[in-house]
Amino acid sequence: MAKIGEAKVVTTDVFEMGSIPWKSFNLDTSAPSSPPTTLLIFTPTVPAAYTVIVFYHGFFIPPSYYTQLLSRIVSHGFIVVAPQLFWNGLPMFGSDEIKYAGEVVDWLVNGLQPLLPENVEAKLEKVVLLGHSKGGKTAFSVALGYAKTTLKFSALIGIDPVGRLSKCKATESPPKILTGVPRSLNLNVPVAVIGTGLGPEKANIFFPPCAPDGENHVEFFNESKPPKANFVAPNYGHMDMLDDVTPGIFGTVLAKCLCKNGKGPKKLMRETVAGLVVAFLRAQLDGDYKDFDAILDNPGIAPAKLDDVEYITA
């Protein structure tokens, strides 16, 4: 029994692995369903209807490097489709990237359902957009209508989104969406932004910050219109939600050298990000605010420390 004056301990299951079994598989452009680009798909195997999340990866980061994060989300009852926005081994830029990002959304209409386990249904009435780093900007761009899509969106989540690597125009690929004006992004969907405290810091003298001031999560949140939620993990860096193992020399450089990393286990960051995504979507899509409100009331229940926690409705 808690003593008088003690804070009540609140627990929530969103930070744990969910109870729903799932599987994942890759699909390339030669498949009979003809996806516009290579896809990594995560799906529950328990019969039910599930919301579909389209996840856009960061700059030159294979979708497979997010397996531990995305599988946690799927285990709570979502289907995740993660396109690889590479072309001939190189990352896409600007209009090409947005074009393919939108084509993946339209592919869902006829391409996804036949690939799912028996009696697993993809709910396509309103799709969720989720993206990390440059993929966060891609998700915002698709939601803003830079890619013409036939499906509607129900929510938008940016994980440490980045507009460009610096204020230098040479580092920016179109479209330019950040304006510097608060609440200027006409999104018309609930928005959550999950930022990192170490993203604006350099890892070393050789590379610029991965999420520089003026182009990072702060601006994306400030320029979004309500309803919008904000969470910052101050002790973690821009790549700390990736898998513990990112194979190859490039994977090692990407995860350990390019961006400043936190000193805590990446597992805690993945648990926190996945939990925030699940809690936000339960609240916005299903009207179930239990977990979301618990986090807002007591951010300390998250595995990783959270700062700047706020939810603005108007």
PDB file of C-alpha atoms in Angstrom:
ATOM      1  CA  MET A   1       0.000   0.000   0.000  1.00  0.00           C
ATOM      2  CA  ALA A   2       1.337   3.419  -0.924  1.00  0.00           C
ATOM      3  CA  LYS A   3       2.197   5.744   1.944  1.00  0.00           C
ATOM      4  CA  ILE A   4       0.610   9.160   2.243  1.00  0.00           C
ATOM      5  CA  GLY A   5       2.466  11.563  -0.013  1.00  0.00           C
ATOM      6  CA  GLU A   6       3.864   8.850  -2.246  1.00  0.00           C
ATOM      7  CA  ALA A   7       3.232   9.135  -5.975  1.00  0.00           C
ATOM      8  CA  LYS A   8       0.891   6.517  -7.341  1.00  0.00           C
ATOM      9  CA  VAL A   9       2.725   4.123  -9.654  1.00  0.00           C
ATOM     10  CA  VAL A  10       0.994   3.749 -13.006  1.00  0.00           C
ATOM     11  CA  THR A  11       1.918   0.998 -15.434  1.00  0.00           C
ATOM     12  CA  THR A  12       0.857   0.612 -19.029  1.00  0.00           C
ATOM     13  CA  ASP A  13       1.319  -2.262 -21.449  1.00  0.00           C
ATOM     14  CA  VAL A  14       2.247  -0.151 -24.478  1.00  0.00           C
ATOM     15  CA  PHE A  15       5.907  -0.174 -23.457  1.00  0.00           C
ATOM     16  CA  GLU A  16       5.947  -3.978 -23.362  1.00  0.00           C
ATOM     17  CA  MET A  17       5.944  -6.356 -26.309  1.00  0.00           C
ATOM     18  CA  GLY A  18       2.333  -6.910 -27.319  1.00  0.00           C
ATOM     19  CA  SER A  19       0.539 -10.244 -27.143  1.00  0.00           C
ATOM     20  CA  ILE A  20      -0.394 -10.532 -30.837  1.00  0.00           C
ATOM     21  CA  PRO A  21       1.705 -12.976 -32.897  1.00  0.00           C
ATOM     22  CA  TRP A  22       3.081 -11.570 -36.130  1.00  0.00           C
ATOM     23  CA  LYS A  23       5.299 -12.322 -39.080  1.00  0.00           C
ATOM     24  CA  SER A  24       7.296 -10.260 -41.565  1.00  0.00           C
ATOM     25  CA  PHE A  25       8.271 -10.745 -45.184  1.00  0.00           C
ATOM     26  CA  ASN A  26       9.995  -8.899 -48.018  1.00  0.00           C
ATOM     27  CA  LEU A  27       8.389  -8.117 -51.336  1.00  0.00           C
ATOM     28  CA  ASP A  28      10.284  -6.886 -54.369  1.00  0.00           C
ATOM     29  CA  THR A  29       9.078  -5.258 -57.570  1.00  0.00           C
ATOM     30  CA  SER A  30       9.027  -8.582 -59.450  1.00  0.00           C
ATOM     31  CA  ALA A  31       6.252  -9.958 -57.213  1.00  0.00           C
ATOM     32  CA  PRO A  32       2.856 -10.625 -58.854  1.00  0.00           C
ATOM     33  CA  SER A  33       1.338  -7.811 -56.795  1.00  0.00           C
ATOM     34  CA  SER A  34       3.767  -5.377 -58.484  1.00  0.00           C
ATOM     35  CA  PRO A  35       4.695  -3.020 -55.660  1.00  0.00           C
ATOM     36  CA  PRO A  36       6.288   0.245 -56.852  1.00  0.00           C
ATOM     37  CA  THR A  37       9.394  -0.447 -54.775  1.00  0.00           C
ATOM     38  CA  THR A  38      10.764  -3.112 -52.440  1.00  0.00           C
ATOM     39  CA  LEU A  39       8.672  -3.484 -49.288  1.00  0.00           C
ATOM     40  CA  LEU A  40       9.181  -4.951 -45.834  1.00  0.00           C
ATOM     41  CA  ILE A  41       5.769  -5.918 -44.457  1.00  0.00           C
ATOM     42  CA  PHE A  42       4.885  -6.790 -40.872  1.00  0.00           C
ATOM     43  CA  THR A  43       1.487  -8.319 -40.198  1.00  0.00           C
ATOM     44  CA  PRO A  44      -0.322  -9.907 -37.254  1.00  0.00           C
ATOM     45  CA  THR A  45      -1.277 -13.539 -37.815  1.00  0.00           C
ATOM     46  CA  VAL A  46      -4.360 -13.502 -35.578  1.00  0.00           C
ATOM     47  CA  PRO A  47      -7.616 -13.017 -37.544  1.00  0.00           C
ATOM     48  CA  ALA A  48      -8.945  -9.476 -37.126  1.00  0.00           C
ATOM     49  CA  ALA A  49      -9.063  -6.120 -38.914  1.00  0.00           C
ATOM     50  CA  TYR A  50      -5.987  -3.940 -38.334  1.00  0.00           C
ATOM     51  CA  THR A  51      -5.025  -0.340 -39.014  1.00  0.00           C
ATOM     52  CA  VAL A  52      -2.265   0.018 -41.611  1.00  0.00           C
ATOM     53  CA  ILE A  53       0.845   2.107 -40.920  1.00  0.00           C
ATOM     54  CA  VAL A  54       3.137   3.156 -43.766  1.00  0.00           C
ATOM     55  CA  PHE A  55       6.641   3.652 -42.390  1.00  0.00           C
ATOM     56  CA  TYR A  56       9.287   5.721 -44.212  1.00  0.00           C
ATOM     57  CA  HIS A  57      12.911   5.066 -43.250  1.00  0.00           C
ATOM     58  CA  GLY A  58      15.655   7.625 -42.707  1.00  0.00           C
ATOM     59  CA  PHE A  59      18.337   8.636 -45.193  1.00  0.00           C
ATOM     60  CA  PHE A  60      19.949   5.518 -46.687  1.00  0.00           C
ATOM     61  CA  ILE A  61      18.741   3.357 -43.758  1.00  0.00           C
ATOM     62  CA  PRO A  62      17.339  -0.030 -44.852  1.00  0.00           C
ATOM     63  CA  PRO A  63      13.869  -0.722 -43.422  1.00  0.00           C
ATOM     64  CA  SER A  64      15.254  -3.945 -41.932  1.00  0.00           C
ATOM     65  CA  TYR A  65      17.312  -1.878 -39.466  1.00  0.00           C
ATOM     66  CA  TYR A  66      14.016  -0.954 -37.762  1.00  0.00           C
ATOM     67  CA  THR A  67      12.809  -4.530 -37.271  1.00  0.00           C
ATOM     68  CA  GLN A  68      12.936  -4.487 -33.470  1.00  0.00           C
ATOM     69  CA  LEU A  69      11.036  -1.196 -33.304  1.00  0.00           C
ATOM     70  CA  LEU A  70       8.390  -2.014 -35.898  1.00  0.00           C
ATOM     71  CA  SER A  71       7.760  -5.511 -34.575  1.00  0.00           C
ATOM     72  CA  ARG A  72       6.907  -4.050 -31.163  1.00  0.00           C
ATOM     73  CA  ILE A  73       4.311  -1.807 -32.781  1.00  0.00           C
ATOM     74  CA  VAL A  74       2.831  -4.660 -34.840  1.00  0.00           C
ATOM     75  CA  SER A  75       2.532  -6.875 -31.748  1.00  0.00           C
ATOM     76  CA  HIS A  76      -0.050  -4.414 -30.409  1.00  0.00           C
ATOM     77  CA  GLY A  77      -2.326  -4.860 -33.403  1.00  0.00           C
ATOM     78  CA  PHE A  78      -1.160  -2.952 -36.477  1.00  0.00           C
ATOM     79  CA  ILE A  79       0.002  -3.809 -39.987  1.00  0.00           C
ATOM     80  CA  VAL A  80       3.195  -2.000 -41.028  1.00  0.00           C
ATOM     81  CA  VAL A  81       4.301  -1.524 -44.635  1.00  0.00           C
ATOM     82  CA  ALA A  82       7.861  -0.172 -44.899  1.00  0.00           C
ATOM     83  CA  PRO A  83       8.982   0.775 -48.435  1.00  0.00           C
ATOM     84  CA  GLN A  84      12.645   0.995 -49.343  1.00  0.00           C
ATOM     85  CA  LEU A  85      13.143   4.359 -50.979  1.00  0.00           C
ATOM     86  CA  PHE A  86      16.367   3.382 -52.736  1.00  0.00           C
ATOM     87  CA  TRP A  87      16.966   3.202 -56.465  1.00  0.00           C
ATOM     88  CA  ASN A  88      19.813   1.057 -57.839  1.00  0.00           C
ATOM     89  CA  GLY A  89      21.346   1.050 -54.374  1.00  0.00           C
ATOM     90  CA  LEU A  90      21.206   4.820 -53.939  1.00  0.00           C
ATOM     91  CA  PRO A  91      18.722   6.852 -51.901  1.00  0.00           C
ATOM     92  CA  MET A  92      16.000   8.718 -53.740  1.00  0.00           C
ATOM     93  CA  PHE A  93      15.778  12.482 -53.476  1.00  0.00           C
ATOM     94  CA  GLY A  94      13.094  15.127 -53.682  1.00  0.00           C
ATOM     95  CA  SER A  95      10.205  14.545 -56.056  1.00  0.00           C
ATOM     96  CA  ASP A  96      11.202  10.962 -56.855  1.00  0.00           C
ATOM     97  CA  GLU A  97      11.136   9.987 -53.203  1.00  0.00           C
ATOM     98  CA  ILE A  98       7.757  11.625 -52.600  1.00  0.00           C
ATOM     99  CA  LYS A  99       6.375  10.088 -55.799  1.00  0.00           C
ATOM    100  CA  TYR A 100       7.278   6.561 -54.739  1.00  0.00           C
ATOM    101  CA  ALA A 101       6.172   7.222 -51.168  1.00  0.00           C
ATOM    102  CA  GLY A 102       2.723   8.126 -52.497  1.00  0.00           C
ATOM    103  CA  GLU A 103       2.609   5.221 -54.947  1.00  0.00           C
ATOM    104  CA  VAL A 104       3.137   2.813 -52.062  1.00  0.00           C
ATOM    105  CA  VAL A 105       0.049   4.258 -50.366  1.00  0.00           C
ATOM    106  CA  ASP A 106      -2.016   3.736 -53.522  1.00  0.00           C
ATOM    107  CA  TRP A 107      -0.591   0.214 -53.957  1.00  0.00           C
ATOM    108  CA  LEU A 108      -2.203  -0.743 -50.651  1.00  0.00           C
ATOM    109  CA  VAL A 109      -5.676  -0.590 -52.208  1.00  0.00           C
ATOM    110  CA  ASN A 110      -5.260  -3.703 -54.363  1.00  0.00           C
ATOM    111  CA  GLY A 111      -1.843  -5.055 -53.463  1.00  0.00           C
ATOM    112  CA  LEU A 112      -1.809  -5.588 -49.708  1.00  0.00           C
ATOM    113  CA  GLN A 113      -4.856  -7.687 -48.824  1.00  0.00           C
ATOM    114  CA  PRO A 114      -3.991 -10.769 -50.960  1.00  0.00           C
ATOM    115  CA  LEU A 115      -0.629 -11.020 -49.174  1.00  0.00           C
ATOM    116  CA  LEU A 116      -2.006 -11.123 -45.634  1.00  0.00           C
ATOM    117  CA  PRO A 117      -2.679 -14.253 -43.568  1.00  0.00           C
ATOM    118  CA  GLU A 118      -6.136 -15.807 -43.757  1.00  0.00           C
ATOM    119  CA  ASN A 119      -8.840 -13.671 -42.104  1.00  0.00           C
ATOM    120  CA  VAL A 120      -6.406 -10.832 -41.402  1.00  0.00           C
ATOM    121  CA  GLU A 121      -7.961  -7.683 -42.844  1.00  0.00           C
ATOM    122  CA  ALA A 122      -6.204  -4.419 -43.690  1.00  0.00           C
ATOM    123  CA  LYS A 123      -8.293  -1.435 -42.618  1.00  0.00           C
ATOM    124  CA  LEU A 124      -7.645   1.134 -45.325  1.00  0.00           C
ATOM    125  CA  GLU A 125     -10.323   3.693 -44.509  1.00  0.00           C
ATOM    126  CA  LYS A 126      -7.663   5.883 -42.942  1.00  0.00           C
ATOM    127  CA  VAL A 127      -3.968   5.028 -43.142  1.00  0.00           C
ATOM    128  CA  VAL A 128      -1.334   6.160 -40.623  1.00  0.00           C
ATOM    129  CA  LEU A 129       1.916   7.781 -41.815  1.00  0.00           C
ATOM    130  CA  LEU A 130       5.056   7.224 -39.735  1.00  0.00           C
ATOM    131  CA  GLY A 131       8.616   8.237 -40.547  1.00  0.00           C
ATOM    132  CA  HIS A 132      12.072   8.584 -39.031  1.00  0.00           C
ATOM    133  CA  SER A 133      14.616  11.325 -39.822  1.00  0.00           C
ATOM    134  CA  LYS A 134      14.378  12.211 -43.523  1.00  0.00           C
ATOM    135  CA  GLY A 135      11.530   9.713 -43.644  1.00  0.00           C
ATOM    136  CA  GLY A 136       9.735  11.903 -41.123  1.00  0.00           C
ATOM    137  CA  LYS A 137       9.870  14.742 -43.625  1.00  0.00           C
ATOM    138  CA  THR A 138       8.628  12.318 -46.291  1.00  0.00           C
ATOM    139  CA  ALA A 139       5.651  11.368 -44.117  1.00  0.00           C
ATOM    140  CA  PHE A 140       4.828  15.043 -43.548  1.00  0.00           C
ATOM    141  CA  SER A 141       5.175  15.739 -47.282  1.00  0.00           C
ATOM    142  CA  VAL A 142       2.768  12.941 -48.228  1.00  0.00           C
ATOM    143  CA  ALA A 143       0.268  14.126 -45.606  1.00  0.00           C
ATOM    144  CA  LEU A 144       0.530  17.659 -46.987  1.00  0.00           C
ATOM    145  CA  GLY A 145      -0.505  16.434 -50.428  1.00  0.00           C
ATOM    146  CA  TYR A 146       2.817  16.563 -52.293  1.00  0.00           C
ATOM    147  CA  ALA A 147       2.033  13.008 -53.362  1.00  0.00           C
ATOM    148  CA  LYS A 148      -1.442  12.600 -54.789  1.00  0.00           C
ATOM    149  CA  THR A 149      -3.001   9.566 -53.139  1.00  0.00           C
ATOM    150  CA  THR A 150      -6.440   7.985 -53.212  1.00  0.00           C
ATOM    151  CA  LEU A 151      -6.492   7.013 -49.546  1.00  0.00           C
ATOM    152  CA  LYS A 152      -7.107   9.261 -46.563  1.00  0.00           C
ATOM    153  CA  PHE A 153      -4.873   9.530 -43.532  1.00  0.00           C
ATOM    154  CA  SER A 154      -5.884   9.276 -39.895  1.00  0.00           C
ATOM    155  CA  ALA A 155      -2.677  10.269 -38.081  1.00  0.00           C
ATOM    156  CA  LEU A 156       0.910  11.366 -38.682  1.00  0.00           C
ATOM    157  CA  ILE A 157       3.924  10.581 -36.498  1.00  0.00           C
ATOM    158  CA  GLY A 158       7.469  11.865 -36.951  1.00  0.00           C
ATOM    159  CA  ILE A 159      10.342  10.139 -35.138  1.00  0.00           C
ATOM    160  CA  ASP A 160      13.092  12.752 -34.873  1.00  0.00           C
ATOM    161  CA  PRO A 161      12.087  14.226 -38.262  1.00  0.00           C
ATOM    162  CA  VAL A 162      14.660  16.292 -40.172  1.00  0.00           C
ATOM    163  CA  GLY A 163      14.041  18.906 -42.877  1.00  0.00           C
ATOM    164  CA  ARG A 164      17.669  19.160 -44.067  1.00  0.00           C
ATOM    165  CA  LEU A 165      21.168  18.731 -42.674  1.00  0.00           C
ATOM    166  CA  SER A 166      21.793  22.449 -42.215  1.00  0.00           C
ATOM    167  CA  LYS A 167      20.456  25.878 -43.115  1.00  0.00           C
ATOM    168  CA  CYS A 168      22.497  25.643 -46.317  1.00  0.00           C
ATOM    169  CA  LYS A 169      20.068  25.289 -49.227  1.00  0.00           C
ATOM    170  CA  ALA A 170      22.366  22.781 -50.898  1.00  0.00           C
ATOM    171  CA  THR A 171      21.473  20.213 -48.229  1.00  0.00           C
ATOM    172  CA  GLU A 172      17.744  20.415 -48.892  1.00  0.00           C
ATOM    173  CA  SER A 173      15.808  18.306 -51.347  1.00  0.00           C
ATOM    174  CA  PRO A 174      12.298  19.351 -52.376  1.00  0.00           C
ATOM    175  CA  PRO A 175       9.676  19.863 -51.236  1.00  0.00           C
ATOM    176  CA  LYS A 176      10.479  22.581 -48.746  1.00  0.00           C
ATOM    177  CA  ILE A 177       7.829  22.206 -46.060  1.00  0.00           C
ATOM    178  CA  LEU A 178       9.226  23.988 -43.004  1.00  0.00           C
ATOM    179  CA  THR A 179       8.384  27.684 -43.075  1.00  0.00           C
ATOM    180  CA  GLY A 180       9.486  28.924 -39.674  1.00  0.00           C
ATOM    181  CA  VAL A 181       5.893  29.996 -38.995  1.00  0.00           C
ATOM    182  CA  PRO A 182       4.075  28.340 -36.070  1.00  0.00           C
ATOM    183  CA  ARG A 183       1.049  26.224 -37.022  1.00  0.00           C
ATOM    184  CA  SER A 184       1.619  26.803 -40.730  1.00  0.00           C
ATOM    185  CA  LEU A 185       1.419  23.157 -41.882  1.00  0.00           C
ATOM    186  CA  ASN A 186      -2.077  22.344 -43.176  1.00  0.00           C
ATOM    187  CA  LEU A 187      -2.142  18.700 -42.217  1.00  0.00           C
ATOM    188  CA  ASN A 188      -5.730  18.165 -41.013  1.00  0.00           C
ATOM    189  CA  VAL A 189      -4.732  15.048 -39.039  1.00  0.00           C
ATOM    190  CA  PRO A 190      -3.553  14.507 -35.448  1.00  0.00           C
ATOM    191  CA  VAL A 191       0.236  14.773 -35.233  1.00  0.00           C
ATOM    192  CA  ALA A 192       2.767  13.333 -32.805  1.00  0.00           C
ATOM    193  CA  VAL A 193       6.444  14.287 -32.851  1.00  0.00           C
ATOM    194  CA  ILE A 194       9.027  12.241 -30.963  1.00  0.00           C
ATOM    195  CA  GLY A 195      12.373  14.006 -30.704  1.00  0.00           C
ATOM    196  CA  THR A 196      15.818  13.292 -29.292  1.00  0.00           C
ATOM    197  CA  GLY A 197      17.947  15.481 -27.099  1.00  0.00           C
ATOM    198  CA  LEU A 198      21.251  14.515 -28.716  1.00  0.00           C
ATOM    199  CA  GLY A 199      20.159  14.806 -32.348  1.00  0.00           C
ATOM    200  CA  PRO A 200      21.312  18.457 -32.610  1.00  0.00           C
ATOM    201  CA  GLU A 201      24.791  17.576 -31.278  1.00  0.00           C
ATOM    202  CA  LYS A 202      27.782  16.467 -33.365  1.00  0.00           C
ATOM    203  CA  ALA A 203      29.107  12.954 -32.884  1.00  0.00           C
ATOM    204  CA  ASN A 204      32.590  14.057 -33.949  1.00  0.00           C
ATOM    205  CA  ILE A 205      34.425  16.703 -35.985  1.00  0.00           C
ATOM    206  CA  PHE A 206      33.854  14.873 -39.270  1.00  0.00           C
ATOM    207  CA  PHE A 207      30.060  14.941 -39.504  1.00  0.00           C
ATOM    208  CA  PRO A 208      27.438  17.639 -38.928  1.00  0.00           C
ATOM    209  CA  PRO A 209      24.618  17.060 -36.447  1.00  0.00           C
ATOM    210  CA  CYS A 210      22.101  14.522 -37.737  1.00  0.00           C
ATOM    211  CA  ALA A 211      19.131  16.596 -36.565  1.00  0.00           C
ATOM    212  CA  PRO A 212      20.365  20.219 -36.518  1.00  0.00           C
ATOM    213  CA  ASP A 213      18.652  23.049 -34.704  1.00  0.00           C
ATOM    214  CA  GLY A 214      16.089  24.820 -36.859  1.00  0.00           C
ATOM    215  CA  GLU A 215      15.465  21.726 -39.001  1.00  0.00           C
ATOM    216  CA  ASN A 216      14.500  19.116 -36.448  1.00  0.00           C
ATOM    217  CA  HIS A 217      11.642  17.884 -34.287  1.00  0.00           C
ATOM    218  CA  VAL A 218      11.205  21.272 -32.601  1.00  0.00           C
ATOM    219  CA  GLU A 219      10.209  22.965 -35.866  1.00  0.00           C
ATOM    220  CA  PHE A 220       8.015  20.094 -37.036  1.00  0.00           C
ATOM    221  CA  PHE A 221       6.054  20.235 -33.794  1.00  0.00           C
ATOM    222  CA  ASN A 222       5.823  24.031 -33.674  1.00  0.00           C
ATOM    223  CA  GLU A 223       4.639  24.260 -37.278  1.00  0.00           C
ATOM    224  CA  SER A 224       2.005  21.527 -36.918  1.00  0.00           C
ATOM    225  CA  LYS A 225      -1.552  22.460 -36.062  1.00  0.00           C
ATOM    226  CA  PRO A 226      -3.464  20.910 -33.146  1.00  0.00           C
ATOM    227  CA  PRO A 227      -4.251  18.317 -32.140  1.00  0.00           C
ATOM    228  CA  LYS A 228      -0.570  17.608 -31.684  1.00  0.00           C
ATOM    229  CA  ALA A 229       1.588  15.785 -29.151  1.00  0.00           C
ATOM    230  CA  ASN A 230       5.265  16.259 -28.364  1.00  0.00           C
ATOM    231  CA  PHE A 231       7.776  13.997 -26.612  1.00  0.00           C
ATOM    232  CA  VAL A 232      11.560  14.365 -26.342  1.00  0.00           C
ATOM    233  CA  ALA A 233      13.996  11.705 -25.121  1.00  0.00           C
ATOM    234  CA  PRO A 234      16.808  13.998 -23.880  1.00  0.00           C
ATOM    235  CA  ASN A 235      19.389  11.287 -23.245  1.00  0.00           C
ATOM    236  CA  TYR A 236      19.165   9.582 -26.634  1.00  0.00           C
ATOM    237  CA  GLY A 237      20.365  10.302 -30.150  1.00  0.00           C
ATOM    238  CA  HIS A 238      19.090  10.286 -33.689  1.00  0.00           C
ATOM    239  CA  MET A 239      19.857   6.613 -34.451  1.00  0.00           C
ATOM    240  CA  ASP A 240      19.115   5.112 -31.056  1.00  0.00           C
ATOM    241  CA  MET A 241      15.805   3.573 -32.124  1.00  0.00           C
ATOM    242  CA  LEU A 242      17.513   1.326 -34.701  1.00  0.00           C
ATOM    243  CA  ASP A 243      18.164  -2.371 -34.097  1.00  0.00           C
ATOM    244  CA  ASP A 244      21.008  -3.362 -31.803  1.00  0.00           C
ATOM    245  CA  VAL A 245      22.708  -5.004 -34.778  1.00  0.00           C
ATOM    246  CA  THR A 246      22.848  -3.149 -38.103  1.00  0.00           C
ATOM    247  CA  PRO A 247      24.870  -5.440 -40.399  1.00  0.00           C
ATOM    248  CA  GLY A 248      27.774  -4.406 -42.590  1.00  0.00           C
ATOM    249  CA  ILE A 249      30.375  -1.658 -42.501  1.00  0.00           C
ATOM    250  CA  PHE A 250      27.831   0.963 -43.478  1.00  0.00           C
ATOM    251  CA  GLY A 251      25.484  -0.253 -40.749  1.00  0.00           C
ATOM    252  CA  THR A 252      28.249   0.132 -38.184  1.00  0.00           C
ATOM    253  CA  VAL A 253      29.097   3.656 -39.349  1.00  0.00           C
ATOM    254  CA  LEU A 254      25.422   4.587 -39.466  1.00  0.00           C
ATOM    255  CA  ALA A 255      24.578   3.347 -36.003  1.00  0.00           C
ATOM    256  CA  LYS A 256      27.785   4.184 -34.144  1.00  0.00           C
ATOM    257  CA  CYS A 257      29.738   6.946 -35.896  1.00  0.00           C
ATOM    258  CA  LEU A 258      27.505   9.245 -37.903  1.00  0.00           C
ATOM    259  CA  CYS A 259      25.277  10.601 -35.122  1.00  0.00           C
ATOM    260  CA  LYS A 260      25.798  11.189 -31.436  1.00  0.00           C
ATOM    261  CA  ASN A 261      24.364   8.277 -29.475  1.00  0.00           C
ATOM    262  CA  GLY A 262      23.019   8.089 -25.974  1.00  0.00           C
ATOM    263  CA  LYS A 263      24.774   6.060 -23.309  1.00  0.00           C
ATOM    264  CA  GLY A 264      21.706   4.092 -22.265  1.00  0.00           C
ATOM    265  CA  PRO A 265      20.560   0.814 -23.872  1.00  0.00           C
ATOM    266  CA  LYS A 266      18.888   1.349 -27.251  1.00  0.00           C
ATOM    267  CA  LYS A 267      16.287  -1.166 -26.130  1.00  0.00           C
ATOM    268  CA  LEU A 268      14.840   1.457 -23.775  1.00  0.00           C
ATOM    269  CA  MET A 269      14.569   3.972 -26.604  1.00  0.00           C
ATOM    270  CA  ARG A 270      12.834   1.463 -28.881  1.00  0.00           C
ATOM    271  CA  GLU A 271      10.414   0.529 -26.102  1.00  0.00           C
ATOM    272  CA  THR A 272       9.658   4.187 -25.496  1.00  0.00           C
ATOM    273  CA  VAL A 273       9.153   5.121 -29.154  1.00  0.00           C
ATOM    274  CA  ALA A 274       6.978   2.084 -29.859  1.00  0.00           C
ATOM    275  CA  GLY A 275       4.923   2.705 -26.735  1.00  0.00           C
ATOM    276  CA  LEU A 276       4.346   6.347 -27.625  1.00  0.00           C
ATOM    277  CA  VAL A 277       3.245   5.373 -31.144  1.00  0.00           C
ATOM    278  CA  VAL A 278       0.804   2.761 -29.850  1.00  0.00           C
ATOM    279  CA  ALA A 279      -0.612   4.988 -27.101  1.00  0.00           C
ATOM    280  CA  PHE A 280      -1.079   7.927 -29.466  1.00  0.00           C
ATOM    281  CA  LEU A 281      -2.821   5.806 -32.095  1.00  0.00           C
ATOM    282  CA  ARG A 282      -5.086   4.100 -29.568  1.00  0.00           C
ATOM    283  CA  ALA A 283      -6.172   7.537 -28.402  1.00  0.00           C
ATOM    284  CA  GLN A 284      -6.624   9.143 -31.809  1.00  0.00           C
ATOM    285  CA  LEU A 285      -8.075   6.204 -33.745  1.00  0.00           C
ATOM    286  CA  ASP A 286     -10.020   4.296 -31.098  1.00  0.00           C
ATOM    287  CA  GLY A 287     -10.802   6.963 -28.512  1.00  0.00           C
ATOM    288  CA  ASP A 288      -8.920   4.913 -25.891  1.00  0.00           C
ATOM    289  CA  TYR A 289      -6.936   7.534 -23.972  1.00  0.00           C
ATOM    290  CA  LYS A 290      -5.978   5.378 -20.980  1.00  0.00           C
ATOM    291  CA  ASP A 291      -2.338   4.837 -21.913  1.00  0.00           C
ATOM    292  CA  PHE A 292      -1.894   8.211 -23.602  1.00  0.00           C
ATOM    293  CA  ASP A 293      -3.264  10.111 -20.602  1.00  0.00           C
ATOM    294  CA  ALA A 294      -1.137   8.019 -18.228  1.00  0.00           C
ATOM    295  CA  ILE A 295       2.009   9.038 -20.110  1.00  0.00           C
ATOM    296  CA  LEU A 296       0.980  12.708 -20.185  1.00  0.00           C
ATOM    297  CA  ASP A 297       0.267  12.632 -16.443  1.00  0.00           C
ATOM    298  CA  ASN A 298       3.436  10.754 -15.549  1.00  0.00           C
ATOM    299  CA  PRO A 299       6.126  10.655 -18.280  1.00  0.00           C
ATOM    300  CA  GLY A 300       8.337   8.763 -15.859  1.00  0.00           C
ATOM    301  CA  ILE A 301       6.522   5.523 -16.667  1.00  0.00           C
ATOM    302  CA  ALA A 302       8.315   5.437 -20.025  1.00  0.00           C
ATOM    303  CA  PRO A 303      11.456   3.259 -20.135  1.00  0.00           C
ATOM    304  CA  ALA A 304      13.529   6.222 -21.375  1.00  0.00           C
ATOM    305  CA  LYS A 305      13.359   9.630 -19.728  1.00  0.00           C
ATOM    306  CA  LEU A 306      10.979  12.040 -21.486  1.00  0.00           C
ATOM    307  CA  ASP A 307      11.033  15.846 -21.486  1.00  0.00           C
ATOM    308  CA  ASP A 308       8.868  18.492 -23.162  1.00  0.00           C
ATOM    309  CA  VAL A 309       5.803  16.273 -22.960  1.00  0.00           C
ATOM    310  CA  GLU A 310       2.713  18.133 -24.108  1.00  0.00           C
ATOM    311  CA  TYR A 311      -0.544  17.633 -25.920  1.00  0.00           C
ATOM    312  CA  ILE A 312      -2.203  20.641 -27.522  1.00  0.00           C
ATOM    313  CA  THR A 313      -5.779  20.255 -28.676  1.00  0.00           C
ATOM    314  CA  ALA A 314      -6.620  23.785 -29.831  1.00  0.00           C
TER     315      ALA A 314
END
